[in-house]
Amino acid sequence: MSKPHDHSHSRREHEHEHEHSGARGRKLLTAFLLTVLMLVAEAVGGLWSGSLALLADAGHMMVDALALALAFIGARLALRPADARRSYGYGRLEVLAGFVNALTQFVLVGFIAFEAITRLRHPGAILSGVMLAVAVVGLLVNLLVLRVLHGHAHDDINMAGASLHVLGDLLGSLGAVLAALAVRFMGWNWADPVLSLLVSLLILGGAWRLLRKSAHILLEGVPEDLDVGEVEQALRQADASIRDIHHLHVWQLASGSRMATVHTQVEGDGAEAVAAIHRLLRKQFGILHATVQVDAGPCTDHARDCLGHGHR
């Protein structure tokens, strides 16, 4: 038994999600165009000046442009409604895009590290003036792009992945500025590859965190800020007619889309208990989509499946 479907509420949720996804798509497209323009400028500047930091950042921005394009496609596809083959729609593509974005960061870090070590062994001349000018412009553009992407929800994996890439670009540009200053005023040509390596380490940490978070969602893990035991205890007290709660599962489908399934044993027809469960999950835990099954008696499934948090 489940609560009757509220079509007006569902329609408002869909319209809100559609509007939110459309705004994300516009932000990602703007970030993509700015990133492409800057990567061309840094590639030309890097070849002209002989700066590894600029070339590394241009390579970083090339990967990031592809990542932003992937994120944009993911956001657009997420707007597509559910169909007979994909009853939950295409929202999970956003998480998949974030997962792929994190993986590309590892590849990029390996490339930068290899080039930096090669440059340390075989240093070359650097035109610090050209390097500094291009690096400063790149820093300003990346600040603008990061501002465009600012404000995404904490559990928006797609936007988090895009923002991580842009933050990496920002750090790369900052490293290029510092390296250019060191080369120009101190004559430290080694600063160029060394700062590239330091930026790589910073990128690596963020990539690992994003990889873990997106993989957790893809594996149907419980949202990080929720405790299943706490949810269960709250559900047991949601209505006086509730006698037992089992088979409780909570997961996240995509950005801000939390879902739950639960079995409950109640006294009476269970209508009030089901309504109370939906209300509590929505208001206290932000779970908008829940499937509640009312059992007439004790759990009839295999005993093992009725035990343990998250499997009751």
PDB file of C-alpha atoms in Angstrom:
ATOM      1  CA  MET A   1       0.000   0.000   0.000  1.00  0.00           C
ATOM      2  CA  SER A   2       1.322   3.464  -0.732  1.00  0.00           C
ATOM      3  CA  LYS A   3       0.194   7.045  -0.484  1.00  0.00           C
ATOM      4  CA  PRO A   4      -1.916   8.261  -3.446  1.00  0.00           C
ATOM      5  CA  HIS A   5       0.214  10.108  -5.955  1.00  0.00           C
ATOM      6  CA  ASP A   6       0.028  13.904  -5.693  1.00  0.00           C
ATOM      7  CA  HIS A   7       0.155  14.949  -9.344  1.00  0.00           C
ATOM      8  CA  SER A   8       0.308  18.695  -8.664  1.00  0.00           C
ATOM      9  CA  HIS A   9       3.175  18.279  -6.205  1.00  0.00           C
ATOM     10  CA  SER A  10       5.014  15.970  -8.615  1.00  0.00           C
ATOM     11  CA  ARG A  11       4.505  18.441 -11.458  1.00  0.00           C
ATOM     12  CA  ARG A  12       5.916  21.304  -9.364  1.00  0.00           C
ATOM     13  CA  GLU A  13       8.956  19.183  -8.483  1.00  0.00           C
ATOM     14  CA  HIS A  14       9.500  18.320 -12.146  1.00  0.00           C
ATOM     15  CA  GLU A  15       9.196  21.949 -13.218  1.00  0.00           C
ATOM     16  CA  HIS A  16      11.649  23.027 -10.514  1.00  0.00           C
ATOM     17  CA  GLU A  17      14.160  20.334 -11.481  1.00  0.00           C
ATOM     18  CA  HIS A  18      13.764  21.219 -15.175  1.00  0.00           C
ATOM     19  CA  GLU A  19      14.407  24.915 -14.478  1.00  0.00           C
ATOM     20  CA  HIS A  20      17.391  24.089 -12.249  1.00  0.00           C
ATOM     21  CA  SER A  21      18.909  21.757 -14.851  1.00  0.00           C
ATOM     22  CA  GLY A  22      18.419  24.377 -17.571  1.00  0.00           C
ATOM     23  CA  ALA A  23      20.287  26.961 -15.483  1.00  0.00           C
ATOM     24  CA  ARG A  24      23.110  24.483 -14.932  1.00  0.00           C
ATOM     25  CA  GLY A  25      23.299  23.855 -18.671  1.00  0.00           C
ATOM     26  CA  ARG A  26      23.635  27.577 -19.435  1.00  0.00           C
ATOM     27  CA  LYS A  27      26.381  27.985 -16.837  1.00  0.00           C
ATOM     28  CA  LEU A  28      28.296  25.006 -18.204  1.00  0.00           C
ATOM     29  CA  LEU A  29      28.035  26.250 -21.793  1.00  0.00           C
ATOM     30  CA  THR A  30      29.378  29.679 -20.806  1.00  0.00           C
ATOM     31  CA  ALA A  31      32.229  28.063 -18.870  1.00  0.00           C
ATOM     32  CA  PHE A  32      33.032  25.821 -21.852  1.00  0.00           C
ATOM     33  CA  LEU A  33      33.280  28.723 -24.319  1.00  0.00           C
ATOM     34  CA  LEU A  34      35.502  30.789 -22.017  1.00  0.00           C
ATOM     35  CA  THR A  35      37.730  27.785 -21.327  1.00  0.00           C
ATOM     36  CA  VAL A  36      38.206  27.038 -25.040  1.00  0.00           C
ATOM     37  CA  LEU A  37      39.217  30.642 -25.744  1.00  0.00           C
ATOM     38  CA  MET A  38      41.728  30.621 -22.897  1.00  0.00           C
ATOM     39  CA  LEU A  39      43.274  27.263 -23.719  1.00  0.00           C
ATOM     40  CA  VAL A  40      44.077  28.497 -27.241  1.00  0.00           C
ATOM     41  CA  ALA A  41      45.706  31.616 -25.783  1.00  0.00           C
ATOM     42  CA  GLU A  42      47.751  29.588 -23.272  1.00  0.00           C
ATOM     43  CA  ALA A  43      48.842  27.044 -25.868  1.00  0.00           C
ATOM     44  CA  VAL A  44      50.101  29.807 -28.170  1.00  0.00           C
ATOM     45  CA  GLY A  45      51.708  31.652 -25.243  1.00  0.00           C
ATOM     46  CA  GLY A  46      53.339  28.483 -23.932  1.00  0.00           C
ATOM     47  CA  LEU A  47      54.880  27.607 -27.302  1.00  0.00           C
ATOM     48  CA  TRP A  48      56.024  31.186 -27.801  1.00  0.00           C
ATOM     49  CA  SER A  49      57.549  31.620 -24.338  1.00  0.00           C
ATOM     50  CA  GLY A  50      58.775  28.037 -23.806  1.00  0.00           C
ATOM     51  CA  SER A  51      56.874  27.757 -20.503  1.00  0.00           C
ATOM     52  CA  LEU A  52      55.913  24.289 -19.281  1.00  0.00           C
ATOM     53  CA  ALA A  53      53.523  25.814 -16.738  1.00  0.00           C
ATOM     54  CA  LEU A  54      51.555  27.489 -19.533  1.00  0.00           C
ATOM     55  CA  LEU A  55      51.624  24.419 -21.769  1.00  0.00           C
ATOM     56  CA  ALA A  56      50.608  22.202 -18.853  1.00  0.00           C
ATOM     57  CA  ASP A  57      47.781  24.557 -17.982  1.00  0.00           C
ATOM     58  CA  ALA A  58      46.726  24.667 -21.648  1.00  0.00           C
ATOM     59  CA  GLY A  59      46.660  20.865 -21.680  1.00  0.00           C
ATOM     60  CA  HIS A  60      44.732  20.947 -18.439  1.00  0.00           C
ATOM     61  CA  MET A  61      42.242  23.373 -19.937  1.00  0.00           C
ATOM     62  CA  MET A  62      41.862  21.199 -23.035  1.00  0.00           C
ATOM     63  CA  VAL A  63      40.869  18.257 -20.860  1.00  0.00           C
ATOM     64  CA  ASP A  64      38.657  20.577 -18.849  1.00  0.00           C
ATOM     65  CA  ALA A  65      36.966  21.887 -21.996  1.00  0.00           C
ATOM     66  CA  LEU A  66      36.110  18.303 -22.885  1.00  0.00           C
ATOM     67  CA  ALA A  67      34.972  17.727 -19.305  1.00  0.00           C
ATOM     68  CA  LEU A  68      32.766  20.818 -19.376  1.00  0.00           C
ATOM     69  CA  ALA A  69      31.313  19.686 -22.701  1.00  0.00           C
ATOM     70  CA  LEU A  70      30.578  16.290 -21.136  1.00  0.00           C
ATOM     71  CA  ALA A  71      29.035  17.959 -18.097  1.00  0.00           C
ATOM     72  CA  PHE A  72      26.896  20.162 -20.357  1.00  0.00           C
ATOM     73  CA  ILE A  73      25.696  17.136 -22.323  1.00  0.00           C
ATOM     74  CA  GLY A  74      24.956  15.362 -19.037  1.00  0.00           C
ATOM     75  CA  ALA A  75      22.923  18.321 -17.769  1.00  0.00           C
ATOM     76  CA  ARG A  76      20.968  18.521 -21.035  1.00  0.00           C
ATOM     77  CA  LEU A  77      20.259  14.796 -21.166  1.00  0.00           C
ATOM     78  CA  ALA A  78      19.141  14.926 -17.531  1.00  0.00           C
ATOM     79  CA  LEU A  79      16.218  17.081 -18.725  1.00  0.00           C
ATOM     80  CA  ARG A  80      14.855  14.218 -20.806  1.00  0.00           C
ATOM     81  CA  PRO A  81      11.766  12.639 -19.218  1.00  0.00           C
ATOM     82  CA  ALA A  82      11.569   9.046 -18.098  1.00  0.00           C
ATOM     83  CA  ASP A  83      10.578   6.499 -20.709  1.00  0.00           C
ATOM     84  CA  ALA A  84       9.697   2.819 -20.908  1.00  0.00           C
ATOM     85  CA  ARG A  85      13.363   1.813 -20.911  1.00  0.00           C
ATOM     86  CA  ARG A  86      14.580   4.228 -18.220  1.00  0.00           C
ATOM     87  CA  SER A  87      11.822   4.703 -15.681  1.00  0.00           C
ATOM     88  CA  TYR A  88      13.967   6.998 -13.525  1.00  0.00           C
ATOM     89  CA  GLY A  89      14.920   9.209 -16.446  1.00  0.00           C
ATOM     90  CA  TYR A  90      18.458  10.278 -17.322  1.00  0.00           C
ATOM     91  CA  GLY A  91      19.452  12.128 -14.146  1.00  0.00           C
ATOM     92  CA  ARG A  92      22.154   9.580 -13.294  1.00  0.00           C
ATOM     93  CA  LEU A  93      24.122  10.769 -16.347  1.00  0.00           C
ATOM     94  CA  GLU A  94      25.165  13.799 -14.299  1.00  0.00           C
ATOM     95  CA  VAL A  95      26.839  11.557 -11.733  1.00  0.00           C
ATOM     96  CA  LEU A  96      28.462   9.494 -14.468  1.00  0.00           C
ATOM     97  CA  ALA A  97      29.859  12.686 -16.012  1.00  0.00           C
ATOM     98  CA  GLY A  98      31.333  13.670 -12.649  1.00  0.00           C
ATOM     99  CA  PHE A  99      32.913  10.216 -12.318  1.00  0.00           C
ATOM    100  CA  VAL A 100      34.515  10.448 -15.776  1.00  0.00           C
ATOM    101  CA  ASN A 101      35.713  13.987 -15.046  1.00  0.00           C
ATOM    102  CA  ALA A 102      37.512  12.760 -11.932  1.00  0.00           C
ATOM    103  CA  LEU A 103      39.224   9.982 -13.899  1.00  0.00           C
ATOM    104  CA  THR A 104      40.483  12.436 -16.527  1.00  0.00           C
ATOM    105  CA  GLN A 105      42.142  14.444 -13.765  1.00  0.00           C
ATOM    106  CA  PHE A 106      44.340  11.458 -12.874  1.00  0.00           C
ATOM    107  CA  VAL A 107      45.451  11.147 -16.493  1.00  0.00           C
ATOM    108  CA  LEU A 108      46.218  14.857 -16.627  1.00  0.00           C
ATOM    109  CA  VAL A 109      48.267  14.782 -13.424  1.00  0.00           C
ATOM    110  CA  GLY A 110      50.374  11.950 -14.830  1.00  0.00           C
ATOM    111  CA  PHE A 111      51.033  13.943 -18.005  1.00  0.00           C
ATOM    112  CA  ILE A 112      52.044  17.088 -16.117  1.00  0.00           C
ATOM    113  CA  ALA A 113      54.334  15.125 -13.772  1.00  0.00           C
ATOM    114  CA  PHE A 114      56.098  13.449 -16.698  1.00  0.00           C
ATOM    115  CA  GLU A 115      56.645  16.742 -18.508  1.00  0.00           C
ATOM    116  CA  ALA A 116      57.841  18.486 -15.339  1.00  0.00           C
ATOM    117  CA  ILE A 117      60.455  15.826 -14.596  1.00  0.00           C
ATOM    118  CA  THR A 118      61.649  15.980 -18.203  1.00  0.00           C
ATOM    119  CA  ARG A 119      61.943  19.780 -17.996  1.00  0.00           C
ATOM    120  CA  LEU A 120      63.891  19.588 -14.719  1.00  0.00           C
ATOM    121  CA  ARG A 121      66.407  17.269 -16.368  1.00  0.00           C
ATOM    122  CA  HIS A 122      66.616  19.316 -19.558  1.00  0.00           C
ATOM    123  CA  PRO A 123      65.771  22.973 -18.789  1.00  0.00           C
ATOM    124  CA  GLY A 124      65.190  25.418 -21.618  1.00  0.00           C
ATOM    125  CA  ALA A 125      64.963  29.170 -22.134  1.00  0.00           C
ATOM    126  CA  ILE A 126      61.727  30.906 -21.084  1.00  0.00           C
ATOM    127  CA  LEU A 127      60.321  34.255 -22.229  1.00  0.00           C
ATOM    128  CA  SER A 128      59.084  35.325 -18.810  1.00  0.00           C
ATOM    129  CA  GLY A 129      57.342  38.503 -20.021  1.00  0.00           C
ATOM    130  CA  VAL A 130      55.066  36.668 -22.447  1.00  0.00           C
ATOM    131  CA  MET A 131      54.550  33.905 -19.887  1.00  0.00           C
ATOM    132  CA  LEU A 132      53.531  36.387 -17.186  1.00  0.00           C
ATOM    133  CA  ALA A 133      51.083  38.286 -19.402  1.00  0.00           C
ATOM    134  CA  VAL A 134      49.299  35.138 -20.601  1.00  0.00           C
ATOM    135  CA  ALA A 135      49.258  33.622 -17.102  1.00  0.00           C
ATOM    136  CA  VAL A 136      47.628  36.731 -15.595  1.00  0.00           C
ATOM    137  CA  VAL A 137      44.931  36.754 -18.282  1.00  0.00           C
ATOM    138  CA  GLY A 138      44.368  33.029 -17.704  1.00  0.00           C
ATOM    139  CA  LEU A 139      44.030  33.612 -13.967  1.00  0.00           C
ATOM    140  CA  LEU A 140      41.398  36.314 -14.508  1.00  0.00           C
ATOM    141  CA  VAL A 141      39.431  34.194 -16.991  1.00  0.00           C
ATOM    142  CA  ASN A 142      39.450  31.196 -14.644  1.00  0.00           C
ATOM    143  CA  LEU A 143      38.216  33.377 -11.793  1.00  0.00           C
ATOM    144  CA  LEU A 144      35.354  34.467 -14.055  1.00  0.00           C
ATOM    145  CA  VAL A 145      34.516  30.878 -15.042  1.00  0.00           C
ATOM    146  CA  LEU A 146      34.594  29.726 -11.415  1.00  0.00           C
ATOM    147  CA  ARG A 147      32.253  32.589 -10.569  1.00  0.00           C
ATOM    148  CA  VAL A 148      29.871  31.460 -13.319  1.00  0.00           C
ATOM    149  CA  LEU A 149      29.768  27.926 -11.885  1.00  0.00           C
ATOM    150  CA  HIS A 150      29.508  29.100  -8.269  1.00  0.00           C
ATOM    151  CA  GLY A 151      26.463  28.274  -6.192  1.00  0.00           C
ATOM    152  CA  HIS A 152      25.760  24.642  -7.147  1.00  0.00           C
ATOM    153  CA  ALA A 153      24.198  22.329  -4.585  1.00  0.00           C
ATOM    154  CA  HIS A 154      26.639  20.389  -2.399  1.00  0.00           C
ATOM    155  CA  ASP A 155      25.387  17.075  -3.804  1.00  0.00           C
ATOM    156  CA  ASP A 156      25.406  18.190  -7.462  1.00  0.00           C
ATOM    157  CA  ILE A 157      28.125  15.828  -8.690  1.00  0.00           C
ATOM    158  CA  ASN A 158      28.070  17.058 -12.280  1.00  0.00           C
ATOM    159  CA  MET A 159      28.615  20.716 -11.349  1.00  0.00           C
ATOM    160  CA  ALA A 160      31.101  19.712  -8.656  1.00  0.00           C
ATOM    161  CA  GLY A 161      33.113  17.861 -11.302  1.00  0.00           C
ATOM    162  CA  ALA A 162      33.056  20.864 -13.626  1.00  0.00           C
ATOM    163  CA  SER A 163      33.998  23.216 -10.787  1.00  0.00           C
ATOM    164  CA  LEU A 164      36.859  20.926  -9.796  1.00  0.00           C
ATOM    165  CA  HIS A 165      38.283  21.135 -13.294  1.00  0.00           C
ATOM    166  CA  VAL A 166      38.006  24.923 -13.329  1.00  0.00           C
ATOM    167  CA  LEU A 167      39.584  25.137  -9.868  1.00  0.00           C
ATOM    168  CA  GLY A 168      42.453  23.083 -11.230  1.00  0.00           C
ATOM    169  CA  ASP A 169      42.750  25.561 -14.094  1.00  0.00           C
ATOM    170  CA  LEU A 170      42.760  28.416 -11.598  1.00  0.00           C
ATOM    171  CA  LEU A 171      45.545  26.811  -9.581  1.00  0.00           C
ATOM    172  CA  GLY A 172      47.450  26.124 -12.775  1.00  0.00           C
ATOM    173  CA  SER A 173      47.190  29.752 -13.830  1.00  0.00           C
ATOM    174  CA  LEU A 174      48.240  30.922 -10.371  1.00  0.00           C
ATOM    175  CA  GLY A 175      51.216  28.570 -10.530  1.00  0.00           C
ATOM    176  CA  ALA A 176      52.105  29.946 -13.952  1.00  0.00           C
ATOM    177  CA  VAL A 177      51.985  33.522 -12.610  1.00  0.00           C
ATOM    178  CA  LEU A 178      54.242  32.654  -9.671  1.00  0.00           C
ATOM    179  CA  ALA A 179      56.615  30.742 -11.928  1.00  0.00           C
ATOM    180  CA  ALA A 180      56.771  33.645 -14.384  1.00  0.00           C
ATOM    181  CA  LEU A 181      57.613  36.050 -11.550  1.00  0.00           C
ATOM    182  CA  ALA A 182      60.321  33.709 -10.245  1.00  0.00           C
ATOM    183  CA  VAL A 183      61.860  33.282 -13.713  1.00  0.00           C
ATOM    184  CA  ARG A 184      61.679  36.978 -14.581  1.00  0.00           C
ATOM    185  CA  PHE A 185      62.974  38.498 -11.343  1.00  0.00           C
ATOM    186  CA  MET A 186      64.996  35.663  -9.757  1.00  0.00           C
ATOM    187  CA  GLY A 187      66.223  33.743 -12.790  1.00  0.00           C
ATOM    188  CA  TRP A 188      64.816  30.506 -11.340  1.00  0.00           C
ATOM    189  CA  ASN A 189      63.918  28.559 -14.463  1.00  0.00           C
ATOM    190  CA  TRP A 190      63.353  25.460 -12.338  1.00  0.00           C
ATOM    191  CA  ALA A 191      60.349  27.187 -10.722  1.00  0.00           C
ATOM    192  CA  ASP A 192      58.323  26.570 -13.897  1.00  0.00           C
ATOM    193  CA  PRO A 193      58.255  22.723 -13.690  1.00  0.00           C
ATOM    194  CA  VAL A 194      58.319  22.632  -9.875  1.00  0.00           C
ATOM    195  CA  LEU A 195      55.186  24.749  -9.519  1.00  0.00           C
ATOM    196  CA  SER A 196      53.538  22.593 -12.179  1.00  0.00           C
ATOM    197  CA  LEU A 197      54.211  19.547  -9.966  1.00  0.00           C
ATOM    198  CA  LEU A 198      52.787  21.278  -6.874  1.00  0.00           C
ATOM    199  CA  VAL A 199      49.612  22.201  -8.739  1.00  0.00           C
ATOM    200  CA  SER A 200      49.314  18.579  -9.894  1.00  0.00           C
ATOM    201  CA  LEU A 201      49.279  17.382  -6.293  1.00  0.00           C
ATOM    202  CA  LEU A 202      46.488  19.808  -5.425  1.00  0.00           C
ATOM    203  CA  ILE A 203      44.459  18.635  -8.407  1.00  0.00           C
ATOM    204  CA  LEU A 204      45.038  15.005  -7.406  1.00  0.00           C
ATOM    205  CA  GLY A 205      43.481  15.493  -3.952  1.00  0.00           C
ATOM    206  CA  GLY A 206      40.318  17.057  -5.352  1.00  0.00           C
ATOM    207  CA  ALA A 207      40.035  14.413  -8.062  1.00  0.00           C
ATOM    208  CA  TRP A 208      40.232  11.625  -5.487  1.00  0.00           C
ATOM    209  CA  ARG A 209      37.471  13.163  -3.375  1.00  0.00           C
ATOM    210  CA  LEU A 210      35.201  13.576  -6.397  1.00  0.00           C
ATOM    211  CA  LEU A 211      35.920  10.025  -7.566  1.00  0.00           C
ATOM    212  CA  ARG A 212      34.970   8.589  -4.176  1.00  0.00           C
ATOM    213  CA  LYS A 213      31.791  10.662  -3.950  1.00  0.00           C
ATOM    214  CA  SER A 214      30.537   9.880  -7.451  1.00  0.00           C
ATOM    215  CA  ALA A 215      31.423   6.183  -7.103  1.00  0.00           C
ATOM    216  CA  HIS A 216      29.484   6.084  -3.816  1.00  0.00           C
ATOM    217  CA  ILE A 217      26.371   7.387  -5.564  1.00  0.00           C
ATOM    218  CA  LEU A 218      26.795   5.011  -8.512  1.00  0.00           C
ATOM    219  CA  LEU A 219      26.994   2.134  -6.012  1.00  0.00           C
ATOM    220  CA  GLU A 220      23.635   3.247  -4.514  1.00  0.00           C
ATOM    221  CA  GLY A 221      25.304   4.326  -1.276  1.00  0.00           C
ATOM    222  CA  VAL A 222      23.426   6.173   1.463  1.00  0.00           C
ATOM    223  CA  PRO A 223      23.777   9.982   1.034  1.00  0.00           C
ATOM    224  CA  GLU A 224      26.801  11.087   3.018  1.00  0.00           C
ATOM    225  CA  ASP A 225      24.924  13.380   5.394  1.00  0.00           C
ATOM    226  CA  LEU A 226      22.283  10.774   6.287  1.00  0.00           C
ATOM    227  CA  ASP A 227      22.381   7.991   8.854  1.00  0.00           C
ATOM    228  CA  VAL A 228      20.082   5.051   8.103  1.00  0.00           C
ATOM    229  CA  GLY A 229      19.754   4.219  11.792  1.00  0.00           C
ATOM    230  CA  GLU A 230      18.576   7.761  12.508  1.00  0.00           C
ATOM    231  CA  VAL A 231      16.093   7.610   9.638  1.00  0.00           C
ATOM    232  CA  GLU A 232      14.738   4.297  10.932  1.00  0.00           C
ATOM    233  CA  GLN A 233      14.276   5.566  14.475  1.00  0.00           C
ATOM    234  CA  ALA A 234      12.460   8.646  13.189  1.00  0.00           C
ATOM    235  CA  LEU A 235      10.162   6.493  11.046  1.00  0.00           C
ATOM    236  CA  ARG A 236       9.267   4.263  14.010  1.00  0.00           C
ATOM    237  CA  GLN A 237       7.949   7.375  15.775  1.00  0.00           C
ATOM    238  CA  ALA A 238       6.252   8.913  12.736  1.00  0.00           C
ATOM    239  CA  ASP A 239       2.810   7.558  13.652  1.00  0.00           C
ATOM    240  CA  ALA A 240       1.326   5.725  16.635  1.00  0.00           C
ATOM    241  CA  SER A 241       0.022   2.904  14.404  1.00  0.00           C
ATOM    242  CA  ILE A 242       3.538   1.875  13.266  1.00  0.00           C
ATOM    243  CA  ARG A 243       4.650  -1.389  14.901  1.00  0.00           C
ATOM    244  CA  ASP A 244       7.807  -2.165  12.907  1.00  0.00           C
ATOM    245  CA  ILE A 245      10.090  -0.753  10.224  1.00  0.00           C
ATOM    246  CA  HIS A 246      12.215  -3.014   8.004  1.00  0.00           C
ATOM    247  CA  HIS A 247      13.694  -3.236   4.503  1.00  0.00           C
ATOM    248  CA  LEU A 248      14.731   0.413   4.717  1.00  0.00           C
ATOM    249  CA  HIS A 249      16.913   1.551   1.820  1.00  0.00           C
ATOM    250  CA  VAL A 250      18.014   5.133   1.160  1.00  0.00           C
ATOM    251  CA  TRP A 251      20.072   6.217  -1.836  1.00  0.00           C
ATOM    252  CA  GLN A 252      20.658   9.108  -4.203  1.00  0.00           C
ATOM    253  CA  LEU A 253      19.729   8.902  -7.857  1.00  0.00           C
ATOM    254  CA  ALA A 254      21.355  12.157  -8.987  1.00  0.00           C
ATOM    255  CA  SER A 255      21.902  15.738  -7.855  1.00  0.00           C
ATOM    256  CA  GLY A 256      19.515  16.437  -4.981  1.00  0.00           C
ATOM    257  CA  SER A 257      17.335  13.439  -5.896  1.00  0.00           C
ATOM    258  CA  ARG A 258      17.105  11.234  -2.810  1.00  0.00           C
ATOM    259  CA  MET A 259      14.961   8.140  -2.772  1.00  0.00           C
ATOM    260  CA  ALA A 260      13.856   5.533  -0.261  1.00  0.00           C
ATOM    261  CA  THR A 261      11.974   2.272   0.014  1.00  0.00           C
ATOM    262  CA  VAL A 262      10.661   0.885   3.280  1.00  0.00           C
ATOM    263  CA  HIS A 263       8.357  -1.815   4.626  1.00  0.00           C
ATOM    264  CA  THR A 264       6.247  -1.033   7.673  1.00  0.00           C
ATOM    265  CA  GLN A 265       4.011  -3.122   9.895  1.00  0.00           C
ATOM    266  CA  VAL A 266       1.029  -1.135  11.188  1.00  0.00           C
ATOM    267  CA  GLU A 267      -2.250  -1.483  12.975  1.00  0.00           C
ATOM    268  CA  GLY A 268      -5.290  -0.653  10.888  1.00  0.00           C
ATOM    269  CA  ASP A 269      -5.356   0.084   7.159  1.00  0.00           C
ATOM    270  CA  GLY A 270      -2.048   2.027   7.288  1.00  0.00           C
ATOM    271  CA  ALA A 271      -3.186   5.064   5.315  1.00  0.00           C
ATOM    272  CA  GLU A 272      -2.300   7.547   8.055  1.00  0.00           C
ATOM    273  CA  ALA A 273       1.033   5.828   8.728  1.00  0.00           C
ATOM    274  CA  VAL A 274       2.003   5.974   5.058  1.00  0.00           C
ATOM    275  CA  ALA A 275       1.116   9.664   4.870  1.00  0.00           C
ATOM    276  CA  ALA A 276       3.149  10.346   8.026  1.00  0.00           C
ATOM    277  CA  ILE A 277       6.154   8.454   6.629  1.00  0.00           C
ATOM    278  CA  HIS A 278       6.108  10.418   3.370  1.00  0.00           C
ATOM    279  CA  ARG A 279       5.759  13.671   5.268  1.00  0.00           C
ATOM    280  CA  LEU A 280       8.630  12.911   7.655  1.00  0.00           C
ATOM    281  CA  LEU A 281      10.996  11.729   4.928  1.00  0.00           C
ATOM    282  CA  ARG A 282      10.327  14.842   2.866  1.00  0.00           C
ATOM    283  CA  LYS A 283      10.559  17.449   5.630  1.00  0.00           C
ATOM    284  CA  GLN A 284      13.258  15.990   7.880  1.00  0.00           C
ATOM    285  CA  PHE A 285      15.536  14.176   5.439  1.00  0.00           C
ATOM    286  CA  GLY A 286      14.875  15.786   2.053  1.00  0.00           C
ATOM    287  CA  ILE A 287      13.684  12.505   0.507  1.00  0.00           C
ATOM    288  CA  LEU A 288      11.033  13.482  -2.047  1.00  0.00           C
ATOM    289  CA  HIS A 289      10.453  10.090  -3.661  1.00  0.00           C
ATOM    290  CA  ALA A 290       9.626   7.172  -1.352  1.00  0.00           C
ATOM    291  CA  THR A 291       7.918   3.830  -1.854  1.00  0.00           C
ATOM    292  CA  VAL A 292       6.218   2.511   1.272  1.00  0.00           C
ATOM    293  CA  GLN A 293       4.886  -1.026   1.553  1.00  0.00           C
ATOM    294  CA  VAL A 294       2.510  -1.871   4.370  1.00  0.00           C
ATOM    295  CA  ASP A 295       2.788  -5.426   5.704  1.00  0.00           C
ATOM    296  CA  ALA A 296      -0.221  -7.007   7.391  1.00  0.00           C
ATOM    297  CA  GLY A 297       2.020  -8.946   9.779  1.00  0.00           C
ATOM    298  CA  PRO A 298       5.673  -9.606  10.615  1.00  0.00           C
ATOM    299  CA  CYS A 299       8.241  -9.540   7.800  1.00  0.00           C
ATOM    300  CA  THR A 300       7.500 -12.442   5.452  1.00  0.00           C
ATOM    301  CA  ASP A 301      10.785 -12.249   3.527  1.00  0.00           C
ATOM    302  CA  HIS A 302      13.817 -14.330   4.399  1.00  0.00           C
ATOM    303  CA  ALA A 303      14.777 -13.650   8.014  1.00  0.00           C
ATOM    304  CA  ARG A 304      18.271 -12.475   7.054  1.00  0.00           C
ATOM    305  CA  ASP A 305      16.787  -9.763   4.823  1.00  0.00           C
ATOM    306  CA  CYS A 306      14.798  -8.340   7.721  1.00  0.00           C
ATOM    307  CA  LEU A 307      17.846  -7.698   9.882  1.00  0.00           C
ATOM    308  CA  GLY A 308      20.516  -5.014   9.855  1.00  0.00           C
ATOM    309  CA  HIS A 309      20.368  -1.294   9.141  1.00  0.00           C
ATOM    310  CA  GLY A 310      19.643  -0.548   5.511  1.00  0.00           C
ATOM    311  CA  HIS A 311      18.389  -4.093   4.909  1.00  0.00           C
ATOM    312  CA  ARG A 312      15.300  -4.247   7.056  1.00  0.00           C
TER     313      ARG A 312
END
